Coordinates of C-alpha atoms and ligand atoms in Angstrom, one line a residue:
X1 CA 28.6 -26.0 205.0
X2 CA 25.8 -27.0 204.0
X3 CA 24.5 -24.3 201.9
X4 CA 22.0 -21.9 203.1
X5 CA 18.3 -22.8 203.0
X6 CA 18.3 -22.9 199.3
X7 CA 20.4 -25.6 197.7
X8 CA 21.3 -27.1 194.5
X9 CA 18.0 -28.8 193.7
X10 CA 15.9 -26.4 195.7
X11 CA 16.7 -23.5 193.5
X12 CA 15.2 -25.4 190.6
X13 CA 11.8 -25.5 192.1
X14 CA 9.4 -23.6 190.0
X15 CA 6.1 -25.0 191.2
X16 CA 4.8 -25.9 194.6
X17 CA 3.0 -29.2 194.1
X18 CA -0.1 -29.6 196.3
X19 CA 0.5 -32.6 198.4
X20 CA -1.1 -34.4 201.3
X21 CA 0.4 -34.7 204.7
X22 CA 0.9 -37.7 206.9
X23 CA -1.3 -37.1 209.9
X24 CA 0.8 -36.9 213.0
X25 CA -1.8 -38.9 215.0
X26 CA -2.5 -41.7 212.6
X27 CA -3.3 -44.6 214.9
X28 CA -1.6 -47.1 212.7
X29 CA 1.6 -45.1 212.9
X30 CA 1.8 -45.3 216.7
X31 CA 3.1 -48.0 219.1
X32 CA 3.7 -50.5 216.4
X33 CA 5.9 -53.3 217.6
X34 CA 7.4 -53.6 214.2
X35 CA 7.3 -51.3 211.2
X36 CA 3.7 -51.1 209.8
X37 CA 4.8 -52.4 206.4
X38 CA 7.8 -54.6 205.8
X39 CA 7.9 -53.7 202.2
X40 CA 7.1 -50.4 200.5
X41 CA 3.8 -50.2 198.7
X42 CA 4.2 -47.7 195.8
X43 CA 1.0 -46.1 194.5
X44 CA 0.5 -43.8 191.6
X45 CA 1.0 -40.1 192.4
X46 CA 1.4 -38.8 188.8
X47 CA -1.5 -36.4 189.3
X48 CA 0.7 -34.5 191.9
X49 CA 4.2 -35.0 190.6
X50 CA 3.9 -35.9 186.9
X51 CA 4.2 -38.9 184.6
X52 CA 6.3 -41.7 185.9
X53 CA 5.9 -40.8 189.6
X54 CA 4.8 -43.2 192.3
X55 CA 4.7 -42.5 196.1
X56 CA 5.1 -44.5 199.3
X57 CA 5.1 -44.1 203.0
X58 CA 7.2 -46.0 205.6
X59 CA 6.9 -46.1 209.4
X60 CA 10.0 -45.9 211.6
X61 CA 10.6 -45.4 215.3
X62 CA 11.0 -41.7 216.3
X63 CA 14.0 -42.9 218.4
X64 CA 15.9 -45.7 216.8
X65 CA 17.2 -46.6 220.3
X66 CA 13.6 -47.4 221.2
X67 CA 12.3 -49.4 218.2
X68 CA 9.0 -50.2 219.9
X69 CA 8.3 -46.6 221.0
X70 CA 6.3 -44.0 219.2
X71 CA 6.6 -44.0 215.4
X72 CA 6.8 -41.4 212.7
X73 CA 6.1 -41.6 208.9
X74 CA 8.7 -41.2 206.2
X75 CA 7.2 -40.1 202.9
X76 CA 8.9 -40.4 199.5
X77 CA 8.3 -40.3 195.8
X78 CA 10.0 -42.2 192.9
X79 CA 10.5 -41.4 189.3
X80 CA 10.7 -44.3 186.8
X81 CA 11.4 -43.8 183.2
X82 CA 9.3 -46.2 181.2
X83 CA 12.3 -48.0 179.5
X84 CA 11.2 -51.3 180.8
X85 CA 7.5 -50.8 181.1
X86 CA 7.8 -49.4 184.6
X87 CA 9.4 -52.5 186.0
X88 CA 11.5 -51.9 189.1
X89 CA 15.2 -51.1 188.4
X90 CA 18.0 -50.5 190.8
X91 CA 17.3 -47.5 193.0
X92 CA 19.2 -44.2 193.2
X93 CA 18.3 -42.2 196.3
X94 CA 18.7 -38.4 196.2
X95 CA 18.9 -35.6 198.7
X96 CA 19.0 -31.9 197.7
X97 CA 20.6 -30.7 200.9
X98 CA 19.6 -28.0 203.4
X99 CA 19.0 -29.4 205.9
X100 CA 15.4 -28.7 205.1
X101 CA 15.4 -29.3 201.3
X102 CA 12.1 -31.0 200.4
X103 CA 13.4 -33.8 198.3
X104 CA 10.1 -34.9 196.9
X105 CA 9.3 -31.5 195.4
X106 CA 12.8 -31.1 194.0
X107 CA 12.7 -34.5 192.3
X108 CA 9.9 -33.4 190.0
X109 CA 12.2 -30.8 188.5
X110 CA 15.5 -32.5 189.0
X111 CA 14.4 -35.8 187.3
X112 CA 14.9 -34.1 183.9
X113 CA 18.6 -33.4 184.7
X114 CA 19.4 -37.1 184.8
X115 CA 20.5 -38.7 181.5
X116 CA 18.6 -41.4 179.8
X117 CA 21.4 -43.7 180.6
X118 CA 21.0 -43.0 184.3
X119 CA 17.2 -43.3 184.4
X120 CA 17.4 -46.5 182.3
X121 CA 19.5 -48.1 185.0
X122 CA 17.9 -46.5 188.1
X123 CA 14.6 -45.6 189.6
X124 CA 15.2 -42.1 191.2
X125 CA 13.9 -42.0 194.7
X126 CA 13.5 -38.8 196.8
X127 CA 12.9 -39.6 200.5
X128 CA 11.9 -36.6 202.6
X129 CA 14.1 -36.7 205.6
X130 CA 12.2 -37.1 209.0
X131 CA 10.7 -33.8 210.0
X132 CA 9.8 -32.3 206.7
X133 CA 7.8 -32.5 203.5
X134 CA 5.8 -35.7 203.2
X135 CA 7.4 -37.1 206.3
X136 CA 6.1 -36.3 209.8
X137 CA 6.8 -32.6 210.0
X138 CA 8.6 -30.4 212.5
X139 CA 6.2 -27.7 213.5
X140 CA 6.8 -24.4 215.3
X141 CA 4.9 -21.2 216.1
X142 CA 4.9 -19.2 212.9
X143 CA 4.7 -15.8 214.5
X144 CA 7.7 -16.5 216.7
X145 CA 9.6 -17.8 213.6
X146 CA 8.8 -14.6 211.7
X147 CA 10.0 -12.3 214.5
X148 CA 12.9 -10.1 213.2
X149 CA 15.9 -9.7 215.4
X150 CA 19.7 -9.5 215.1
X151 CA 21.9 -12.5 215.3
X152 CA 24.9 -10.1 215.4
X153 CA 24.1 -8.7 218.9
X154 CA 26.4 -5.9 220.0
X155 CA 24.9 -5.1 223.4
X156 CA 23.8 -7.2 226.4
X157 CA 20.2 -6.1 225.6
X158 CA 20.4 -7.4 222.0
X159 CA 22.0 -10.6 223.2
X160 CA 19.3 -11.2 225.8
X161 CA 16.6 -10.5 223.3
X162 CA 18.2 -13.1 220.9
X163 CA 18.4 -15.8 223.5
X164 CA 14.9 -15.1 224.8
X165 CA 13.6 -15.4 221.3
X166 CA 15.5 -18.7 220.7
X167 CA 14.0 -20.1 224.0
X168 CA 10.5 -19.1 223.1
X169 CA 10.7 -20.4 219.5
X170 CA 12.3 -23.7 220.6
X171 CA 9.6 -24.2 223.3
X172 CA 6.9 -23.8 220.6
X173 CA 8.6 -26.3 218.3
X174 CA 8.8 -28.8 221.2
X175 CA 5.2 -28.3 222.1
X176 CA 3.9 -28.6 218.5
X177 CA 6.3 -31.4 217.4
X178 CA 6.9 -33.5 220.5
X179 CA 9.6 -36.2 220.9
X180 CA 10.6 -36.0 217.2
X181 CA 12.4 -32.6 217.9
X182 CA 15.0 -34.6 219.8
X183 CA 15.6 -37.1 217.0
X184 CA 16.0 -35.2 213.7
X185 CA 19.8 -35.5 213.7
X186 CA 21.6 -36.8 210.6
X187 CA 22.4 -40.2 212.1
X188 CA 18.7 -40.9 212.6
X189 CA 18.0 -39.7 209.1
X190 CA 20.7 -42.1 207.8
X191 CA 19.0 -45.0 209.7
X192 CA 15.7 -44.1 208.0
X193 CA 17.4 -44.4 204.6
X194 CA 18.7 -47.8 205.5
X195 CA 15.2 -49.0 206.7
X196 CA 13.7 -47.7 203.4
X197 CA 16.4 -49.4 201.3
X198 CA 15.6 -52.7 202.9
X199 CA 11.9 -52.2 202.7
X200 CA 12.2 -51.4 199.0
X201 CA 14.2 -54.6 198.4
X202 CA 17.3 -52.8 197.2
X203 CA 20.5 -54.9 197.3
X204 CA 22.7 -51.8 197.8
X205 CA 22.2 -48.2 198.7
X206 CA 23.0 -45.9 195.8
X207 CA 22.8 -42.2 196.7
X208 CA 23.6 -38.8 195.4
X209 CA 23.6 -36.1 198.2
X210 CA 24.0 -32.5 197.2
X211 CA 25.5 -30.0 199.7
X212 CA 24.3 -31.0 203.2
X213 CA 23.2 -34.2 201.5
X214 CA 26.9 -35.2 201.4
X215 CA 26.7 -35.5 205.2
X216 CA 23.9 -38.0 204.9
X217 CA 26.1 -40.0 202.5
X218 CA 29.1 -40.2 204.8
X219 CA 27.2 -40.7 208.0
X220 CA 25.2 -43.5 206.3
X221 CA 28.5 -45.1 205.2
X222 CA 29.9 -44.8 208.7
X223 CA 26.8 -46.6 210.1
X224 CA 26.3 -49.2 207.3
X225 CA 29.7 -49.7 205.6
X226 CA 28.5 -53.0 204.1
X227 CA 25.3 -51.6 202.5
X228 CA 26.2 -49.0 200.0
X229 CA 26.9 -49.3 196.3
X230 CA 27.5 -46.0 194.6
X231 CA 27.8 -43.0 196.9
X232 CA 28.2 -39.5 195.6
X233 CA 28.6 -36.2 197.5
X234 CA 28.4 -33.1 195.4
X235 CA 29.3 -29.9 197.3
X236 CA 31.0 -31.3 200.4
X237 CA 30.6 -30.5 204.1
X238 CA 32.9 -31.7 206.8
X239 CA 31.1 -32.7 210.0
X240 CA 34.5 -33.1 211.8
X241 CA 35.2 -29.3 211.8
X242 CA 35.7 -27.5 215.1
X243 CA 33.3 -24.7 216.0
X244 CA 35.8 -22.0 215.1
X245 CA 37.3 -23.8 212.2
X246 CA 33.8 -24.2 210.6
X247 CA 33.2 -20.5 211.0
X248 CA 36.5 -19.5 209.4
X249 CA 36.3 -21.8 206.4
X250 CA 32.6 -20.9 206.0
X251 CA 33.2 -17.2 205.9
X252 CA 36.2 -17.6 203.7
X253 CA 34.4 -19.6 201.0
X254 CA 31.6 -17.0 201.0
X255 CA 34.0 -14.1 200.8
X256 CA 36.1 -15.8 198.1
X257 CA 33.0 -16.3 195.9
X258 CA 31.7 -12.8 196.5
X259 CA 35.0 -11.2 195.6
X260 CA 35.2 -13.3 192.5
X261 CA 31.7 -12.1 191.6
X262 CA 32.6 -8.5 192.3
X263 CA 35.8 -8.7 190.2
X264 CA 33.8 -10.2 187.3
X265 CA 31.0 -7.6 187.7
X266 CA 33.4 -4.6 187.5
X267 CA 35.3 -6.0 184.5
X268 CA 32.9 -7.9 182.3
X269 CA 30.8 -6.2 179.7
X270 CA 27.9 -8.6 180.5
X271 CA 27.6 -7.0 183.9
X272 CA 25.4 -4.0 184.7
X273 CA 28.2 -2.8 186.9
X274 CA 30.9 -2.9 184.2
X275 CA 33.6 -0.3 184.9
X276 CA 32.5 0.4 188.5
X277 CA 34.3 -0.2 191.8
X278 CA 31.9 -2.9 193.0
X279 CA 33.5 -3.7 196.3
X280 CA 33.4 -0.1 197.4
X281 CA 29.7 0.3 196.2
X282 CA 28.9 -2.9 198.1
X283 CA 30.4 -1.7 201.3
X284 CA 28.5 1.6 201.0
X285 CA 25.3 -0.3 200.5
X286 CA 25.9 -2.4 203.6
X287 CA 26.4 0.8 205.7
X288 CA 23.2 2.2 204.4
X289 CA 21.3 -1.0 205.1
X290 CA 22.6 -1.0 208.7
X291 CA 21.1 2.5 209.1
X292 CA 17.8 1.9 207.4
X293 CA 16.3 -1.2 205.8
X294 CA 15.8 -1.0 202.1
X295 CA 12.4 -1.5 200.6
X296 CA 12.3 -4.4 198.2
X297 CA 8.6 -4.1 197.2
X298 CA 5.8 -6.2 198.5
X299 CA 5.3 -9.8 197.2
X300 CA 4.0 -13.1 198.4
X301 CA 6.0 -14.9 201.0
X302 CA 8.6 -12.3 201.9
X303 CA 9.0 -9.1 203.9
X304 CA 8.9 -5.9 202.0
X305 CA 12.2 -4.5 203.3
X306 CA 15.6 -5.9 204.1
X307 CA 18.3 -5.2 206.7
X308 CA 22.1 -5.5 206.3
X309 CA 22.2 -8.8 208.1
X310 CA 19.2 -10.4 206.3
X311 CA 20.8 -9.4 203.0
X312 CA 24.1 -10.9 203.9
X313 CA 22.6 -14.2 205.2
X314 CA 20.6 -14.7 202.0
X315 CA 23.1 -13.4 199.4
X316 CA 24.9 -16.7 198.9
X317 CA 21.9 -17.8 196.9
X318 CA 22.9 -15.2 194.3
X319 CA 26.2 -16.9 193.9
X320 CA 24.9 -20.4 193.4
X321 CA 25.7 -20.5 189.7
X322 CA 27.6 -18.1 187.4
X323 CA 25.3 -18.8 184.5
X324 CA 21.6 -18.5 185.0
X325 CA 20.1 -22.0 185.6
X326 CA 20.4 -23.5 189.1
X327 CA 20.6 -19.9 190.4
X328 CA 19.8 -16.4 188.9
X329 CA 23.2 -16.1 187.3
X330 CA 25.8 -13.4 187.9
X331 CA 24.5 -11.1 185.1
X332 CA 21.0 -10.9 186.7
X333 CA 22.6 -10.3 190.1
X334 CA 24.7 -7.4 188.8
X335 CA 21.5 -5.8 187.5
X336 CA 19.8 -6.2 190.9
X337 CA 22.8 -4.7 192.7
X338 CA 23.2 -1.8 190.2
X339 CA 19.6 -0.8 191.1
X340 CA 20.3 -1.3 194.9
X341 CA 23.4 0.8 194.7
X342 CA 21.2 3.5 193.3
X343 CA 18.8 3.2 196.2
X344 CA 16.2 1.0 194.4
X345 CA 15.8 -2.4 196.2
X346 CA 13.3 -3.9 193.8
X347 CA 15.9 -6.5 192.6
X348 CA 16.6 -7.8 196.1
X349 CA 13.1 -9.2 196.9
X350 CA 14.4 -12.8 196.6
X351 CA 16.9 -12.0 199.4
X352 CA 14.3 -10.6 201.7
X353 CA 13.4 -12.7 204.7
X354 CA 10.9 -15.4 203.9
X355 CA 7.6 -15.2 205.8
X356 CA 6.5 -18.6 207.1
X357 CA 2.8 -18.7 206.8
X358 CA 2.2 -21.5 204.4
X359 CA 1.0 -25.0 204.9
X360 CA 2.7 -27.3 207.4
X361 CA 4.7 -29.3 204.8
X362 CA 6.2 -26.1 203.3
X363 CA 7.1 -24.6 206.7
X364 CA 8.7 -27.8 207.8
X365 CA 11.7 -27.1 205.4
X366 CA 12.9 -24.0 207.3
X367 CA 12.0 -25.5 210.6
X368 CA 14.1 -28.6 209.9
X369 CA 17.0 -26.5 208.8
X370 CA 17.2 -25.2 212.3
X371 CA 16.2 -28.4 214.2
X372 CA 18.7 -30.6 212.4
X373 CA 21.5 -28.1 212.7
X374 CA 21.0 -27.7 216.5
X375 CA 21.3 -31.5 217.0
X376 CA 24.4 -31.9 214.6
X377 CA 26.6 -28.9 215.5
X378 CA 28.0 -27.8 218.8
X379 CA 27.7 -24.2 220.0
X380 CA 29.6 -23.4 223.2
X381 CA 29.2 -19.6 223.1
X382 CA 26.8 -18.6 225.8
X383 CA 27.7 -15.0 226.5
X384 CA 27.8 -11.8 224.5
X385 CA 31.6 -11.7 224.9
X386 CA 31.9 -15.1 223.2
X387 CA 29.8 -14.0 220.3
X388 CA 31.7 -10.8 219.9
X389 CA 35.0 -12.7 219.6
X390 CA 33.4 -14.7 216.7
X391 CA 32.1 -11.5 215.0
X392 CA 35.5 -9.9 215.1
X393 CA 37.2 -13.0 213.8
X394 CA 34.7 -13.2 210.9
X395 CA 34.9 -9.6 209.8
X396 CA 38.7 -9.9 209.9
X397 CA 38.7 -12.8 207.5
X398 CA 35.6 -11.7 205.5
X399 CA 35.3 -7.9 205.5
X400 CA 32.8 -7.7 202.7
X401 CA 30.5 -10.6 203.7
X402 CA 31.0 -10.3 207.4
X403 CA 30.4 -13.8 208.5
X404 CA 26.7 -14.3 207.8
X405 CA 26.9 -18.0 207.2
X406 CA 25.0 -21.1 208.0
X407 CA 27.6 -22.2 210.6
X408 CA 27.4 -18.9 212.4
X409 CA 23.6 -19.0 212.2
X410 CA 23.6 -22.3 214.1
X411 CA 26.1 -21.0 216.6
X412 CA 23.7 -18.2 217.6
X413 CA 20.2 -19.5 216.7
X414 CA 20.8 -22.7 218.7
X415 CA 21.6 -21.0 222.0
X416 CA 18.6 -21.8 224.2
X417 CA 17.3 -24.6 221.9
X418 CA 15.4 -27.2 223.9
X419 CA 16.9 -30.3 222.3
X420 CA 20.6 -31.3 223.1
X421 CA 23.2 -32.0 220.5
X422 CA 23.2 -35.7 219.8
X423 CA 25.3 -36.0 216.7
X424 CA 28.3 -33.8 217.5
X425 CA 31.1 -33.2 215.0
X426 CA 33.6 -36.0 214.8
X427 CA 36.0 -37.6 212.4
X428 CA 34.6 -40.3 210.2
X429 CA 36.2 -43.7 210.6
X430 CA 35.3 -45.8 207.7
X431 CA 36.9 -49.1 206.9
X432 CA 35.9 -50.2 203.5
X433 CA 37.3 -50.6 200.0
X434 CA 34.1 -49.6 198.3
X435 CA 34.8 -46.5 196.3
X436 CA 33.0 -43.2 197.1
X437 CA 32.9 -40.2 194.7
X438 CA 33.2 -36.7 196.2
X439 CA 32.6 -33.8 193.8
X440 CA 33.5 -30.2 194.6
X441 CA 33.9 -26.9 192.7
X442 CA 37.0 -24.9 193.6
X443 CA 35.0 -21.7 194.4
X444 CA 31.7 -22.8 196.0
X445 CA 30.1 -20.0 198.0
X446 CA 28.5 -22.4 200.5
X447 CA 30.6 -25.6 200.7
X448 CA 34.3 -24.9 201.2
X449 CA 36.9 -26.7 199.0
X450 CA 38.8 -27.1 202.3
X451 CA 35.9 -29.3 203.7
X452 CA 36.1 -31.5 200.6
X453 CA 39.9 -32.0 201.0
X454 CA 39.4 -32.7 204.7
X455 CA 36.6 -35.2 204.1
X456 CA 38.5 -37.0 201.4
X457 CA 41.3 -37.6 203.9
X458 CA 38.7 -39.2 206.3
X459 CA 37.4 -41.6 203.6
X460 CA 40.4 -43.6 202.3
X461 CA 38.3 -45.2 199.5
X462 CA 37.1 -41.9 198.1
X463 CA 38.2 -39.9 195.2
X464 CA 37.7 -36.1 195.1
X465 CA 36.7 -34.9 191.6
X466 CA 37.2 -31.1 191.2
X467 CA 35.5 -28.8 188.9
X468 CA 37.6 -25.6 188.4
X469 CA 35.1 -22.9 188.7
X470 CA 32.3 -21.1 190.5
X471 CA 29.0 -22.0 192.0
X472 CA 27.4 -24.4 194.5
X473 CA 27.5 -28.0 193.4
X474 CA 28.3 -29.3 189.9
X475 CA 26.3 -32.3 188.7
X476 CA 23.2 -30.3 187.7
X477 CA 25.3 -28.0 185.5
X478 CA 25.5 -31.0 183.1
X479 CA 29.1 -30.6 181.9
X480 CA 32.2 -32.8 182.0
X481 CA 31.8 -33.3 185.8
X482 CA 28.3 -34.7 185.3
X483 CA 29.6 -37.0 182.7
X484 CA 32.3 -38.3 185.1
X485 CA 29.6 -38.8 187.8
X486 CA 27.5 -40.7 185.3
X487 CA 30.5 -43.0 184.4
X488 CA 30.7 -43.9 188.1
X489 CA 26.9 -44.4 188.4
X490 CA 26.6 -46.5 185.3
X491 CA 29.9 -48.3 185.0
X492 CA 31.5 -47.9 188.4
X493 CA 34.4 -46.0 186.8
X494 CA 36.1 -43.6 189.2
X495 CA 38.1 -40.7 187.9
X496 CA 41.8 -40.7 188.8
X497 CA 42.9 -38.9 191.9
X498 CA 43.5 -35.2 191.4
X499 CA 41.3 -35.0 188.3
X500 CA 40.3 -31.4 187.6
X501 CA 37.6 -30.7 185.1
X502 CA 36.7 -27.3 183.5
X503 CA 32.9 -27.7 183.4
Ligands
LIG1 C1 1.0 -41.5 203.0 O1 0.4 -41.1 204.2 C2 -0.5 -40.0 204.1 C3 -1.1 -39.7 205.4 O2 -1.7 -40.9 205.9 C4 -1.6 -40.2 203.0 O3 -2.3 -39.1 202.9 C5 -0.9 -40.6 201.7 O4 -1.8 -40.9 200.8 C6 0.1 -41.7 201.9 N1 0.8 -42.0 200.7 C7 0.9 -43.2 200.2 C8 1.6 -43.2 198.9 O5 0.4 -44.2 200.7
LIG2 C1 2.3 -45.6 223.1 O1 3.6 -45.6 223.7 C2 3.7 -44.5 224.6 C3 5.2 -44.5 225.0 O2 5.7 -45.8 225.2 C4 2.8 -44.7 225.8 O3 2.9 -43.6 226.7 C5 1.4 -44.7 225.3 O4 0.4 -44.9 226.3 C6 1.2 -45.7 224.2 N1 -0.1 -45.6 223.6 C7 -0.9 -46.6 223.3 C8 -2.2 -46.3 222.6 O5 -0.6 -47.7 223.6
LIG3 C1 5.1 -47.8 179.5 O1 5.6 -48.8 178.6 C2 4.8 -49.8 178.2 C3 5.5 -50.8 177.4 O2 6.9 -50.8 177.7 C4 3.6 -49.3 177.5 O3 2.7 -50.3 177.2 C5 2.9 -48.2 178.3 O4 1.9 -47.6 177.6 C6 3.9 -47.2 178.8 N1 3.2 -46.3 179.7 C7 3.3 -45.0 179.6 C8 2.5 -44.2 180.7 O5 4.0 -44.4 178.9
LIG4 C1 32.6 -7.9 175.5 O1 33.9 -8.5 175.9 C2 34.3 -9.5 175.1 C3 35.7 -10.1 175.6 O2 35.9 -9.7 176.9 C4 34.5 -9.0 173.7 O3 34.9 -10.1 172.8 C5 33.2 -8.4 173.2 O4 33.4 -7.8 171.9 C6 32.7 -7.4 174.1 N1 31.3 -7.0 173.7 C7 31.0 -5.7 173.7 C8 29.6 -5.5 173.2 O5 31.7 -4.8 173.9
LIG5 C1 10.0 -2.8 207.1 O1 8.9 -3.8 207.1 C2 8.3 -3.9 208.3 C3 7.3 -5.1 208.2 O2 6.5 -4.9 207.0 C4 7.6 -2.6 208.7 O3 7.0 -2.8 210.0 C5 8.7 -1.5 208.8 O4 8.0 -0.3 209.1 C6 9.4 -1.5 207.5 N1 10.5 -0.5 207.7 C7 10.9 0.3 206.7 C8 12.1 1.2 207.0 O5 10.4 0.3 205.6
LIG6 C1 13.1 0.5 190.6 O1 13.5 -0.3 189.5 C2 12.5 -1.0 188.9 C3 13.1 -1.9 187.8 O2 13.9 -1.2 187.0 C4 11.5 0.0 188.3 O3 10.4 -0.6 187.7 C5 11.0 0.9 189.4 O4 10.2 2.0 188.8 C6 12.1 1.5 190.2 N1 11.6 2.2 191.3 C7 11.9 3.5 191.6 C8 11.3 4.1 192.8 O5 12.6 4.2 190.9
LIG7 C1 29.7 -47.1 180.2 O1 30.6 -48.0 179.5 C2 30.1 -48.2 178.2 C3 31.0 -49.3 177.6 O2 32.3 -49.0 177.7 C4 30.2 -46.9 177.4 O3 29.7 -47.1 176.1 C5 29.3 -45.9 178.1 O4 29.4 -44.7 177.4 C6 29.7 -45.8 179.5 N1 28.7 -44.9 180.2 C7 29.1 -43.8 180.8 C8 28.0 -43.0 181.4 O5 30.2 -43.4 180.9

């Protein structure tokens, strides 16, 4: 789905900008009978984000069904190229995915990926979805979050420990976050975008959503079919998938990408594993990691050793792009694995579990990842037996990667979560002629090509543009696919159905 915690734009972050937080108890933000400001007030924040950046806040109801109830803050930043002396242009809203990607941080890096033609036509606006970043954050107990345990329980004791952990963590999030924990689903997020669009005086909602961000795009379109202009999803999820279906397609797309990587690594002279049986070495490494965690060396923000399961959950990040750029690139990954196969884990530090101990805004990313997923996806398994059926299913379809995916993560981590599912999977019914552009690579490790075909069928006015190749999302790679997206954003030109591009 949705890509693991790190997504297209996220992986480009090289700096952590210092930023201020909306206070959760700002009196002006509470019990307002109407939004505090009816139009956005943009103020200079170039000192934080760089030249051309302005920032704004907007107040919305925590629960859109209770417009006069308690309120939260939505924070955002905007990049304007100075082609018209910083006059307001049309707006192009962006989301990097996740859930949990901090859009405002990502935009400082991603802005440079947009062509002059695009930034001459549009202001780029990154809105941090409710619950994270500059918006009123989700908060949880950090010690509980950092507890290590298995999400692949094999015994009743392990299963109970997992559920007890989930209950304790969820309780802490509810205590620290309050009512917002019940309302961070993607439909509420889509309503916030609509409120921000209106407050910013935008005639139409133009949006590029990467990975999970594609769900924001189609759930927005479902709610506000008359409001959108250009809508792009890059790296597609399908929120209509069944519990089991989402597992199977999720593990298959991860396995497919991994096996393609392993084949390349064993046969390419750019690989540190050239000439080796990479699949066999990989399987042996996994057995070793199951017995003893491998030391990865100490470093800021991560644990200093890694288990089999932690490695498998985080390894999709290694496959984000074949060339170095949005991800480390396959050549660098082959070097890290060559060391690991020889018993030296120093190349795997970036796959070790992140330790959450930073400031509230940074922590809110991973917390949102879980909080949004638990409201958006169903999880009916409540016994060890149910979970074991799923584990066996996944290792059957994906013997090398074994099912450590975002979908499976939600189906185990959400058992015992205090907030009920309020945006369950369902088919989109969209009656509009306004074209929508869906973009998908044929071998995405995190967003299945199957989901893209399934979503296209739900959106009759959409065209699915394929990039033949590897990696998670396409636009930021800057090739022919990016040019086709730009033609849509600039001129409204859609590619023909069944267009397949090579870069
Ligand atoms: C948004 O609200 C926060 C918290 O009140 C404040 O620190 C920040 O300066 C505000 N940003 C803007 C652009 O008004
Ligand atoms: C704000 O609204 C909540 C819920 O309606 C209520 O419990 C609380 O007393 C109100 N606070 C103020 C300051 O009016
Ligand atoms: C922006 O452009 C205007 C004229 O178009 C110019 O006067 C101004 O100096 C520019 N500002 C920056 C920060 O580049
Ligand atoms: C690597 O392989 C490519 C083609 O597969 C070949 O053209 C190139 O000469 C090889 N380089 C080396 C150093 O062997
Ligand atoms: C792994 O790291 C944890 C946390 O730092 C530590 O308690 C444990 O002893 C380590 N295990 C191994 C096998 O290095
Ligand atoms: C592990 O590999 C790194 C990078 O090549 C190297 O610097 C380090 O000395 C190695 N550690 C051991 C214990 O061999
Ligand atoms: C938009 O159309 C104009 C006129 O045909 C063309 O010159 C331009 O390259 C197009 N822009 C893009 C991004 O395709």
